[in-house]
Coordinates of N, CA and C in Angstrom, one line a residue:
V1 N 1.2 -0.9 0.3 CA -0.1 -0.1 -0.1 C 0.7 1.2 0.0
K2 N 2.4 1.1 1.0 CA 2.6 2.4 1.0 C 3.3 2.3 -0.6
N3 N 4.0 1.9 -1.0 CA 4.3 1.6 -2.6 C 2.9 2.3 -3.6
I4 N 1.7 1.8 -3.4 CA 1.1 2.4 -4.2 C 1.2 3.9 -4.3
V5 N 0.9 4.3 -2.5 CA 1.0 6.0 -1.8 C 1.6 6.6 -2.7
M6 N 3.0 5.8 -2.7 CA 4.4 6.6 -3.2 C 3.9 7.2 -4.4
K7 N 3.9 6.1 -5.2 CA 3.7 6.6 -6.9 C 2.6 7.3 -7.6
N8 N 1.7 7.1 -6.3 CA 0.6 8.0 -7.0 C 1.1 9.4 -6.6
F9 N 1.7 9.6 -5.5 CA 2.2 10.8 -4.9 C 3.0 11.8 -6.2
S10 N 4.2 10.7 -6.2 CA 5.3 11.0 -7.3 C 4.6 11.0 -9.1
F11 N 3.5 10.4 -9.6 CA 2.9 10.5 -10.5 C 1.8 12.4 -10.4
S12 N 1.8 12.3 -9.5 CA 0.7 13.6 -9.2 C 1.8 14.5 -9.4
F13 N 2.9 14.6 -8.6 CA 3.7 16.1 -8.3 C 4.6 15.9 -9.9
V14 N 5.4 14.9 -10.7 CA 5.4 14.9 -12.0 C 4.7 15.6 -13.0
L15 N 2.9 15.3 -13.0 CA 2.1 15.9 -13.7 C 1.9 17.7 -13.3
T16 N 2.0 17.5 -12.2 CA 1.9 19.2 -11.6 C 3.0 19.9 -11.5
V17 N 4.1 19.4 -11.9 CA 5.6 20.1 -12.5 C 5.1 20.6 -14.0
C18 N 4.8 19.1 -14.8 CA 5.1 20.0 -16.4 C 3.9 20.7 -16.6
L19 N 2.6 20.1 -15.9 CA 1.6 21.5 -16.1 C 2.1 23.3 -15.9
L20 N 2.5 23.3 -14.8 CA 2.8 24.3 -14.5 C 4.3 24.9 -15.4
G21 N 4.9 24.2 -15.8 CA 6.3 24.2 -17.1 C 5.0 24.6 -18.2
F22 N 4.4 24.2 -18.5 CA 3.5 24.6 -19.8 C 3.0 26.2 -19.7
G23 N 2.3 26.2 -18.6 CA 1.5 27.7 -18.3 C 2.4 28.4 -18.1
Q24 N 3.2 28.1 -17.4 CA 4.4 29.8 -17.8 C 5.5 29.6 -19.1
M25 N 5.5 28.9 -19.8 CA 5.8 28.9 -20.8 C 5.4 29.6 -21.8
A26 N 4.1 29.1 -22.1 CA 2.9 30.0 -22.5 C 2.7 31.4 -22.5
S27 N 3.0 31.5 -21.0 CA 2.8 33.2 -20.6 C 4.1 33.9 -20.9
A28 N 5.1 33.1 -20.9 CA 6.3 33.9 -20.7 C 6.5 35.5 -21.9
Q29 N 7.3 36.4 -21.3 CA 7.2 37.4 -22.4 C 8.4 37.2 -23.6
K30 N 9.2 36.6 -23.0 CA 10.3 36.5 -23.9 C 9.7 35.1 -25.2
T31 N 9.9 35.2 -26.6 CA 9.9 34.2 -27.7 C 10.6 33.2 -27.3
P32 N 9.9 31.8 -27.1 CA 10.8 31.0 -26.5 C 11.8 30.7 -27.8
V33 N 13.0 30.0 -27.5 CA 14.0 29.8 -28.6 C 13.9 28.3 -28.5
F34 N 14.3 28.0 -30.2 CA 13.9 26.2 -30.2 C 15.4 25.9 -30.4
Q35 N 15.7 24.7 -29.9 CA 16.7 23.7 -29.9 C 16.4 22.4 -30.6
L36 N 17.8 21.8 -31.0 CA 17.5 20.5 -31.4 C 18.8 20.3 -31.7
G37 N 19.2 18.8 -31.0 CA 20.1 18.6 -31.4 C 20.2 16.8 -30.8
P38 N 21.3 16.1 -31.1 CA 21.6 14.6 -30.6 C 22.1 14.1 -29.5
R39 N 22.0 13.1 -29.0 CA 22.1 12.8 -27.3 C 22.7 11.6 -27.4
I40 N 23.6 11.4 -26.4 CA 24.3 10.2 -26.0 C 24.2 9.8 -24.5
G41 N 24.2 9.0 -23.9 CA 24.4 8.8 -22.4 C 24.8 7.4 -22.0
V42 N 25.2 7.1 -20.6 CA 24.9 5.8 -19.9 C 24.0 6.0 -19.1
A43 N 23.3 5.0 -18.1 CA 22.8 4.2 -17.0 C 23.2 3.3 -16.0
S44 N 23.2 3.2 -15.0 CA 23.3 2.5 -14.4 C 21.8 1.8 -14.1
E45 N 21.4 0.8 -14.2 CA 20.1 -0.2 -13.9 C 20.4 -1.5 -13.5
S46 N 19.3 -1.8 -12.8 CA 19.0 -3.4 -13.0 C 18.0 -3.8 -13.3
L47 N 17.5 -4.9 -13.8 CA 16.3 -5.2 -14.6 C 15.1 -5.4 -13.8
F48 N 15.4 -6.0 -12.2 CA 14.2 -5.5 -11.3 C 14.8 -5.8 -9.6
D49 N 14.4 -5.5 -8.7 CA 14.2 -5.8 -7.6 C 14.1 -6.9 -7.0
A50 N 15.0 -8.0 -6.3 CA 14.8 -9.4 -5.7 C 13.5 -9.2 -4.9
A51 N 12.7 -9.8 -5.1 CA 11.8 -10.2 -4.1 C 11.7 -10.1 -3.0
S52 N 10.9 -9.3 -1.7 CA 10.7 -9.0 -0.4 C 10.7 -10.6 0.5
T53 N 9.9 -11.4 -0.3 CA 9.7 -12.7 0.5 C 10.2 -13.9 -0.7
P54 N 10.9 -15.0 0.0 CA 12.0 -15.8 -0.5 C 10.9 -16.5 -1.5
N55 N 11.5 -16.8 -2.8 CA 10.8 -17.6 -4.1 C 10.9 -19.0 -3.4
P56 N 10.2 -19.8 -3.8 CA 10.1 -21.5 -3.4 C 11.0 -22.2 -4.1
F57 N 11.5 -21.6 -5.4 CA 12.6 -22.3 -6.3 C 13.5 -21.1 -6.1
G58 N 14.2 -20.5 -5.4 CA 15.6 -20.2 -5.0 C 15.5 -18.9 -5.1
A59 N 16.6 -18.5 -4.5 CA 17.2 -16.9 -4.7 C 17.1 -16.6 -6.0
I60 N 16.5 -14.7 -6.3 CA 17.0 -14.7 -7.7 C 18.1 -13.0 -7.5
K61 N 18.7 -12.7 -8.5 CA 19.4 -11.7 -8.5 C 19.9 -11.0 -9.6
S62 N 19.5 -9.6 -9.3 CA 19.8 -8.8 -11.0 C 20.6 -7.9 -10.7
D63 N 21.9 -7.8 -10.9 CA 23.2 -7.1 -10.5 C 23.0 -5.8 -11.4
P64 N 23.3 -4.4 -10.5 CA 23.6 -3.1 -11.7 C 24.5 -3.3 -12.9
T65 N 24.1 -2.6 -14.0 CA 25.1 -2.9 -15.2 C 24.8 -1.5 -15.8
L66 N 25.9 -1.6 -16.6 CA 25.6 -0.4 -17.8 C 24.9 -0.1 -18.7
S67 N 23.9 0.3 -19.0 CA 23.2 0.3 -20.4 C 23.4 2.3 -20.7
Y68 N 23.7 1.8 -22.1 CA 23.6 3.1 -23.1 C 22.3 3.2 -23.5
H69 N 22.4 4.5 -24.3 CA 21.6 5.3 -24.9 C 21.7 6.4 -25.6
G70 N 20.8 6.8 -26.7 CA 21.0 7.8 -27.4 C 19.8 7.9 -28.4
G71 N 19.9 9.1 -29.1 CA 18.6 9.7 -29.9 C 18.8 11.0 -30.0
L72 N 17.7 12.0 -29.4 CA 17.9 13.2 -30.3 C 16.7 14.0 -28.9
Y73 N 17.0 15.2 -29.0 CA 16.4 15.8 -28.2 C 16.0 17.6 -28.8
M74 N 14.8 18.3 -28.1 CA 14.5 19.2 -28.7 C 13.8 19.8 -27.6
R75 N 14.0 21.2 -27.8 CA 13.7 22.1 -26.3 C 13.1 23.4 -26.8
L76 N 12.1 24.0 -26.1 CA 11.7 25.4 -26.1 C 12.2 26.0 -25.3
Q77 N 12.5 26.9 -25.1 CA 13.5 27.7 -23.8 C 13.5 29.2 -23.9
S78 N 12.5 29.9 -22.5 CA 12.7 30.7 -22.6 C 13.9 31.4 -21.7
R79 N 13.6 32.9 -21.3 CA 14.6 33.4 -20.4 C 14.7 32.3 -19.3
R80 N 13.8 32.0 -18.4 CA 13.9 31.1 -17.1 C 13.5 29.4 -17.3
L81 N 12.6 29.4 -18.4 CA 11.9 28.2 -18.4 C 12.7 27.5 -19.5
S82 N 12.4 25.8 -19.8 CA 12.1 25.5 -21.1 C 11.6 23.7 -20.8
L83 N 11.0 23.5 -21.9 CA 10.5 22.2 -22.4 C 11.2 21.8 -22.8
Q84 N 11.5 20.4 -22.5 CA 12.6 19.7 -23.5 C 12.0 17.7 -23.6
P85 N 11.7 17.6 -24.8 CA 10.7 16.4 -25.0 C 12.1 15.8 -25.7
E86 N 12.3 14.1 -25.9 CA 13.6 13.5 -26.0 C 12.9 12.4 -26.7
L87 N 13.7 11.7 -27.4 CA 13.7 10.2 -28.1 C 14.7 9.6 -28.0
L88 N 14.8 8.5 -27.2 CA 16.0 7.9 -26.6 C 15.8 6.4 -27.1
F89 N 16.6 5.9 -27.5 CA 17.1 3.8 -28.1 C 17.9 3.9 -26.9
S90 N 17.8 2.7 -26.0 CA 18.5 2.5 -24.8 C 18.8 0.8 -25.3
S91 N 20.1 0.5 -24.8 CA 20.6 -1.1 -24.9 C 21.7 -1.6 -23.7
A92 N 20.7 -2.9 -23.2 CA 21.7 -3.5 -21.9 C 21.7 -4.8 -22.0
A93 N 22.9 -5.1 -21.6 CA 23.0 -6.5 -21.7 C 23.3 -7.2 -19.8
S94 N 22.0 -7.1 -19.3 CA 21.5 -7.2 -18.2 C 21.9 -9.1 -17.9
S95 N 22.1 -9.1 -16.7 CA 22.2 -10.5 -16.4 C 21.0 -11.2 -15.3
L96 N 20.8 -12.0 -15.1 CA 20.2 -12.8 -13.8 C 20.8 -13.7 -13.3
Q97 N 20.7 -13.9 -11.8 CA 21.3 -14.9 -11.2 C 20.3 -15.7 -10.3
L98 N 20.4 -17.0 -10.5 CA 19.5 -18.0 -9.8 C 20.3 -18.8 -9.1
V99 N 19.9 -19.0 -7.7 CA 20.0 -19.7 -7.1 C 19.1 -20.8 -6.4
N100 N 19.2 -22.1 -7.2 CA 18.2 -23.2 -6.6 C 17.8 -23.7 -5.1
Q101 N 19.1 -23.6 -4.5 CA 19.1 -24.7 -3.1 C 19.9 -23.2 -2.2
P102 N 19.9 -23.4 -1.4 CA 20.8 -22.6 -0.4 C 22.1 -22.9 -0.2
G103 N 23.0 -22.4 -0.4 CA 24.5 -22.0 -0.6 C 24.9 -23.4 -2.1
G104 N 23.9 -23.1 -2.7 CA 24.2 -23.8 -4.1 C 25.0 -22.7 -5.0
A105 N 25.3 -22.9 -6.4 CA 26.0 -22.3 -7.3 C 25.0 -21.6 -7.7
A106 N 25.4 -20.3 -8.2 CA 24.7 -19.2 -8.9 C 24.6 -20.0 -10.6
Q107 N 23.2 -19.8 -10.8 CA 22.9 -20.1 -12.5 C 22.9 -18.7 -13.1
V108 N 24.0 -18.2 -13.9 CA 23.5 -16.9 -14.4 C 23.5 -16.9 -16.0
L109 N 22.0 -16.1 -16.4 CA 21.3 -16.0 -17.2 C 21.5 -14.5 -18.2
N110 N 22.2 -14.7 -19.5 CA 22.3 -13.1 -19.4 C 21.2 -12.8 -20.8
L111 N 20.9 -11.3 -20.7 CA 19.9 -11.1 -21.3 C 19.9 -9.8 -22.1
D112 N 19.5 -9.6 -23.5 CA 19.7 -8.3 -23.8 C 18.3 -7.7 -23.8
V113 N 18.3 -5.9 -23.4 CA 17.1 -5.8 -23.2 C 17.4 -3.9 -23.9
R114 N 16.4 -3.9 -25.0 CA 16.4 -2.9 -25.1 C 15.2 -1.6 -24.9
R115 N 15.0 -0.6 -25.5 CA 13.9 0.2 -24.9 C 13.9 1.0 -25.5
V116 N 12.3 1.8 -26.0 CA 12.5 3.2 -26.8 C 11.5 4.0 -25.6
S117 N 12.3 5.4 -25.4 CA 11.9 6.0 -24.5 C 11.5 7.8 -25.1
I118 N 10.5 8.1 -24.3 CA 10.1 9.6 -25.1 C 10.4 10.2 -23.1
P119 N 11.4 11.1 -22.8 CA 10.9 11.7 -21.7 C 10.7 13.1 -22.1
V120 N 10.1 14.0 -21.2 CA 9.6 15.0 -21.4 C 9.6 15.7 -20.3
V121 N 10.3 17.0 -20.2 CA 11.1 17.4 -18.8 C 11.1 19.3 -18.9
V122 N 10.4 19.5 -17.5 CA 10.4 20.8 -17.8 C 11.4 21.3 -17.0
G123 N 12.0 22.4 -17.4 CA 13.4 23.1 -16.3 C 13.2 24.4 -16.1
I124 N 14.1 24.5 -14.9 CA 13.8 25.8 -14.1 C 15.6 26.4 -14.5
R125 N 15.5 27.4 -15.1 CA 17.2 27.5 -15.2 C 18.1 28.8 -14.2
F126 N 19.1 28.8 -13.8 CA 19.6 29.5 -12.9 C 21.3 29.8 -13.6
F127 N 21.3 31.5 -13.5 CA 22.6 31.9 -14.0 C 22.5 31.6 -15.2
K128 N 21.9 31.2 -16.2 CA 21.8 30.9 -17.4 C 22.2 30.0 -17.8
I129 N 23.2 29.3 -16.9 CA 23.8 27.6 -17.4 C 23.3 26.7 -16.7
F130 N 23.2 26.5 -15.6 CA 22.1 25.8 -14.3 C 20.8 25.8 -14.8
R131 N 20.2 24.1 -14.7 CA 19.0 23.6 -14.6 C 18.4 22.8 -13.6
L132 N 17.4 23.2 -12.9 CA 16.7 21.8 -12.5 C 15.9 21.3 -13.1
Q133 N 15.3 20.3 -13.3 CA 14.2 19.7 -14.4 C 13.7 18.7 -13.5
A134 N 12.5 18.2 -13.9 CA 11.4 17.2 -13.9 C 10.8 16.8 -14.7
G135 N 10.1 15.4 -14.6 CA 9.1 15.2 -16.1 C 9.0 13.4 -16.1
P136 N 7.6 13.2 -16.7 CA 7.8 11.9 -17.0 C 8.9 11.5 -18.1
S137 N 9.2 9.9 -17.8 CA 9.2 9.2 -19.2 C 8.3 8.4 -19.7
F138 N 8.1 8.2 -21.0 CA 6.9 6.9 -21.0 C 8.0 6.2 -21.9
N139 N 7.8 4.8 -21.6 CA 9.2 3.9 -22.1 C 8.3 2.6 -22.5
N140 N 8.9 2.0 -23.5 CA 8.4 1.0 -24.2 C 9.8 -0.1 -24.2
L141 N 9.6 -1.0 -23.8 CA 10.3 -2.4 -24.2 C 10.3 -2.7 -25.5
S142 N 11.2 -3.0 -26.0 CA 11.1 -3.3 -27.8 C 11.4 -4.7 -27.7
Q143 N 12.7 -5.4 -27.2 CA 13.2 -6.4 -27.1 C 13.8 -6.9 -25.5
L144 N 13.2 -8.0 -25.2 CA 13.9 -8.5 -23.8 C 14.3 -10.1 -24.2
K145 N 15.6 -10.2 -24.7 CA 15.9 -11.7 -25.1 C 16.6 -12.5 -24.2
L146 N 16.8 -13.8 -23.9 CA 17.7 -14.2 -23.0 C 18.5 -15.0 -24.3
R147 N 19.8 -14.9 -24.1 CA 20.6 -15.2 -24.8 C 21.6 -16.6 -24.5
D148 N 21.1 -17.5 -23.4 CA 21.7 -18.6 -23.3 C 20.5 -19.3 -24.3
A149 N 21.5 -20.4 -25.1 CA 20.4 -21.3 -26.0 C 19.7 -22.5 -25.6
V150 N 20.5 -22.5 -24.1 CA 20.2 -23.7 -23.6 C 18.5 -23.5 -22.9
N151 N 18.4 -22.3 -22.2 CA 17.3 -21.8 -21.4 C 16.2 -21.2 -22.4
A152 N 16.8 -20.5 -23.5 CA 16.0 -19.7 -24.3 C 14.4 -19.8 -24.3
T153 N 14.6 -21.4 -24.8 CA 13.1 -21.9 -25.1 C 12.4 -21.7 -23.9
S154 N 12.7 -21.9 -22.8 CA 12.0 -22.0 -20.9 C 11.7 -21.0 -20.5
F155 N 12.0 -19.8 -21.4 CA 12.0 -17.8 -20.7 C 11.0 -17.6 -20.8
E156 N 10.2 -17.2 -20.2 CA 8.8 -16.6 -20.3 C 8.8 -15.8 -19.0
H157 N 8.0 -14.5 -19.4 CA 7.8 -13.3 -18.6 C 6.8 -12.6 -18.7
N158 N 6.0 -11.7 -18.2 CA 5.3 -10.9 -18.2 C 5.3 -9.8 -17.7
F159 N 6.8 -9.5 -18.3 CA 7.2 -7.7 -18.1 C 6.1 -6.9 -18.8
R160 N 6.3 -5.9 -18.5 CA 5.7 -4.4 -19.3 C 6.1 -4.2 -20.2
K161 N 5.1 -4.5 -21.1 CA 5.7 -3.6 -22.8 C 5.7 -2.2 -22.4
S162 N 4.7 -1.6 -22.1 CA 5.0 -0.3 -21.9 C 5.2 0.4 -20.1
E163 N 5.4 1.4 -19.8 CA 5.9 2.5 -18.2 C 6.5 3.5 -18.4
I164 N 5.7 3.9 -17.4 CA 6.0 5.5 -17.2 C 6.8 5.9 -15.8
S165 N 7.4 6.3 -16.0 CA 8.5 6.9 -15.1 C 8.3 8.1 -14.8
G166 N 9.2 8.9 -13.7 CA 9.0 9.8 -13.1 C 11.1 10.2 -12.8
M167 N 11.1 11.4 -13.5 CA 12.8 11.7 -13.3 C 12.5 13.0 -13.1
A168 N 13.8 13.5 -12.0 CA 14.3 14.5 -11.6 C 16.0 14.6 -11.7
G169 N 16.2 16.0 -11.9 CA 17.9 16.0 -12.0 C 18.2 17.5 -12.1
V170 N 19.2 17.8 -12.5 CA 20.1 18.6 -12.7 C 20.7 18.7 -14.3
G171 N 21.2 20.2 -15.1 CA 21.1 20.0 -16.1 C 22.5 21.4 -16.3
L172 N 23.2 21.5 -17.1 CA 24.6 22.4 -17.1 C 24.3 22.5 -18.7
D173 N 24.7 23.6 -19.5 CA 24.7 24.3 -20.6 C 25.7 24.7 -20.8
L174 N 26.6 24.2 -21.6 CA 27.8 25.0 -22.2 C 28.5 25.2 -23.4
G175 N 27.9 26.6 -23.5 CA 28.0 26.2 -25.1 C 26.9 26.0 -26.0
N176 N 27.3 24.7 -26.8 CA 26.4 24.5 -27.6 C 26.3 22.7 -26.8
M177 N 27.2 22.6 -25.8 CA 26.9 21.1 -25.0 C 25.9 21.6 -24.0
V178 N 24.9 20.2 -23.8 CA 24.1 19.8 -23.3 C 24.2 18.5 -21.8
L179 N 24.6 19.2 -20.5 CA 24.8 17.9 -20.0 C 23.6 17.6 -18.7
D180 N 23.7 16.4 -18.9 CA 22.4 16.2 -17.7 C 22.5 14.9 -16.8
V181 N 22.2 15.0 -15.3 CA 22.1 14.2 -14.7 C 21.2 13.7 -13.8
R182 N 20.3 12.7 -14.2 CA 18.7 12.6 -14.0 C 18.9 10.9 -12.7
Y183 N 18.0 11.3 -12.2 CA 17.4 9.8 -11.3 C 15.8 9.5 -12.1
Q184 N 16.0 8.5 -12.3 CA 14.7 7.9 -12.9 C 13.7 6.9 -12.1
S185 N 12.9 7.0 -11.5 CA 12.3 5.8 -10.9 C 11.0 5.7 -11.4
P186 N 10.6 4.4 -11.8 CA 9.1 4.0 -12.2 C 8.1 4.0 -11.3
L187 N 6.9 4.7 -12.1 CA 6.2 4.8 -11.4 C 4.4 3.9 -11.9
T188 N 4.9 2.9 -12.8 CA 4.5 1.3 -12.6 C 5.8 0.2 -12.7
D189 N 5.0 -0.8 -12.2 CA 6.1 -1.9 -11.8 C 6.1 -2.8 -13.4
F190 N 7.5 -2.8 -13.3 CA 7.8 -3.5 -15.2 C 8.0 -4.8 -15.1
A191 N 8.3 -5.2 -14.0 CA 9.2 -6.8 -14.1 C 8.7 -7.3 -12.3
P192 N 6.8 -8.0 -12.9 CA 6.5 -8.5 -11.8 C 6.8 -10.1 -11.5
E193 N 7.1 -10.8 -13.0 CA 7.5 -12.3 -12.2 C 8.1 -12.7 -13.9
F194 N 8.6 -13.4 -13.5 CA 8.8 -14.5 -14.8 C 9.4 -16.2 -14.7
T195 N 8.9 -16.8 -15.9 CA 9.9 -18.2 -15.6 C 10.5 -19.0 -16.3
I196 N 11.2 -19.5 -15.9 CA 12.2 -20.5 -16.8 C 12.2 -22.0 -16.5
G197 N 12.5 -23.0 -17.1 CA 12.3 -24.4 -16.9 C 11.2 -24.6 -16.2
G198 N 9.8 -23.7 -15.9 CA 8.7 -24.2 -15.3 C 8.6 -23.6 -14.0
Q199 N 9.7 -22.9 -13.9 CA 9.8 -22.6 -12.1 C 9.3 -20.7 -12.4
T200 N 8.4 -20.3 -11.9 CA 8.0 -19.0 -11.7 C 8.7 -18.1 -10.3
F201 N 9.4 -16.8 -10.8 CA 10.2 -16.6 -9.6 C 9.1 -14.8 -9.8
Q202 N 9.0 -14.4 -8.4 CA 8.3 -13.1 -8.2 C 9.6 -12.5 -7.9
T203 N 9.4 -11.2 -8.5 CA 10.0 -9.4 -7.7 C 9.3 -8.8 -7.6
D204 N 10.0 -7.6 -7.0 CA 9.6 -6.7 -6.2 C 9.8 -5.3 -7.1
G205 N 9.6 -5.4 -8.7 CA 9.3 -4.6 -9.6 C 10.6 -3.9 -9.9
T206 N 10.7 -2.7 -10.2 CA 12.2 -2.0 -10.8 C 12.6 -1.2 -10.4
P207 N 13.6 -1.1 -9.9 CA 14.3 0.0 -9.3 C 14.3 1.0 -9.9
G208 N 15.4 2.6 -9.0 CA 15.1 3.3 -10.0 C 16.7 3.2 -10.6
T209 N 16.8 4.3 -11.4 CA 18.0 4.6 -12.3 C 18.7 6.2 -12.4
W210 N 20.3 5.9 -11.8 CA 20.7 7.1 -12.5 C 21.2 6.8 -14.0
M211 N 21.3 8.3 -14.5 CA 21.5 8.2 -16.1 C 22.1 9.8 -16.1
I212 N 23.5 9.4 -16.8 CA 24.0 11.0 -17.3 C 24.2 10.8 -19.0
T213 N 24.0 12.0 -19.4 CA 23.4 12.0 -20.8 C 24.3 13.4 -21.1
A214 N 24.8 13.4 -22.3 CA 25.4 14.6 -23.0 C 24.6 15.1 -24.8
G215 N 24.3 16.4 -24.3 CA 24.2 16.2 -26.0 C 24.5 17.4 -26.6
F216 N 24.6 17.5 -27.8 CA 25.2 19.1 -28.6 C 24.4 19.3 -29.3
K217 N 23.9 20.5 -29.4 CA 23.0 21.5 -30.1 C 23.4 22.0 -31.5
L218 N 22.4 21.2 -32.4 CA 22.9 21.9 -33.2 C 22.2 23.0 -34.3
F219 N 21.1 23.4 -33.8 CA 21.0 24.9 -33.4 C 19.6 25.0 -32.5

């Protein structure tokens, strides 16, 4: 119940920030400046959190791994406010560790995970180069494939194809360079459970993710 309340609160907060940003941008006296450019970055993420209650078929673990993302950003920017939608494609080589018996050796399963994300963040500018930003990210799972040929045919999951995350962070504008550090937290559970070899493992959803992204303003 606590998780549901926190997610609803987070979603309401993100939505409020975006609506206020849209309103302020529309009423700004200075005509917004349009920017467009490519973006590329890395993130530290885990596929899911291990279940808080023990799984009947053994323990599971998803270690943090580096994922890579790239795409485009657009920005409408006034003197103090900015509205920045993005289109990002991400790829990660994630792994699962299964321990079927206490004290037993872990079985490592390697997965290819690919997503398409559309973040929409509202920023507040300070001293012309610093930004505080927040907004939603709409994410779609385009591929989740087990690379282990032995277990690939027995791997099934009911991971969500689409999810919504809330994100917040800081940004820095240095000439034509755009740098962002953000923390992204899911508002909907992405990975409730998966099955391999006829055994179903429960998870506690998706953990938060730190992202570092750099962009280059073309115009």
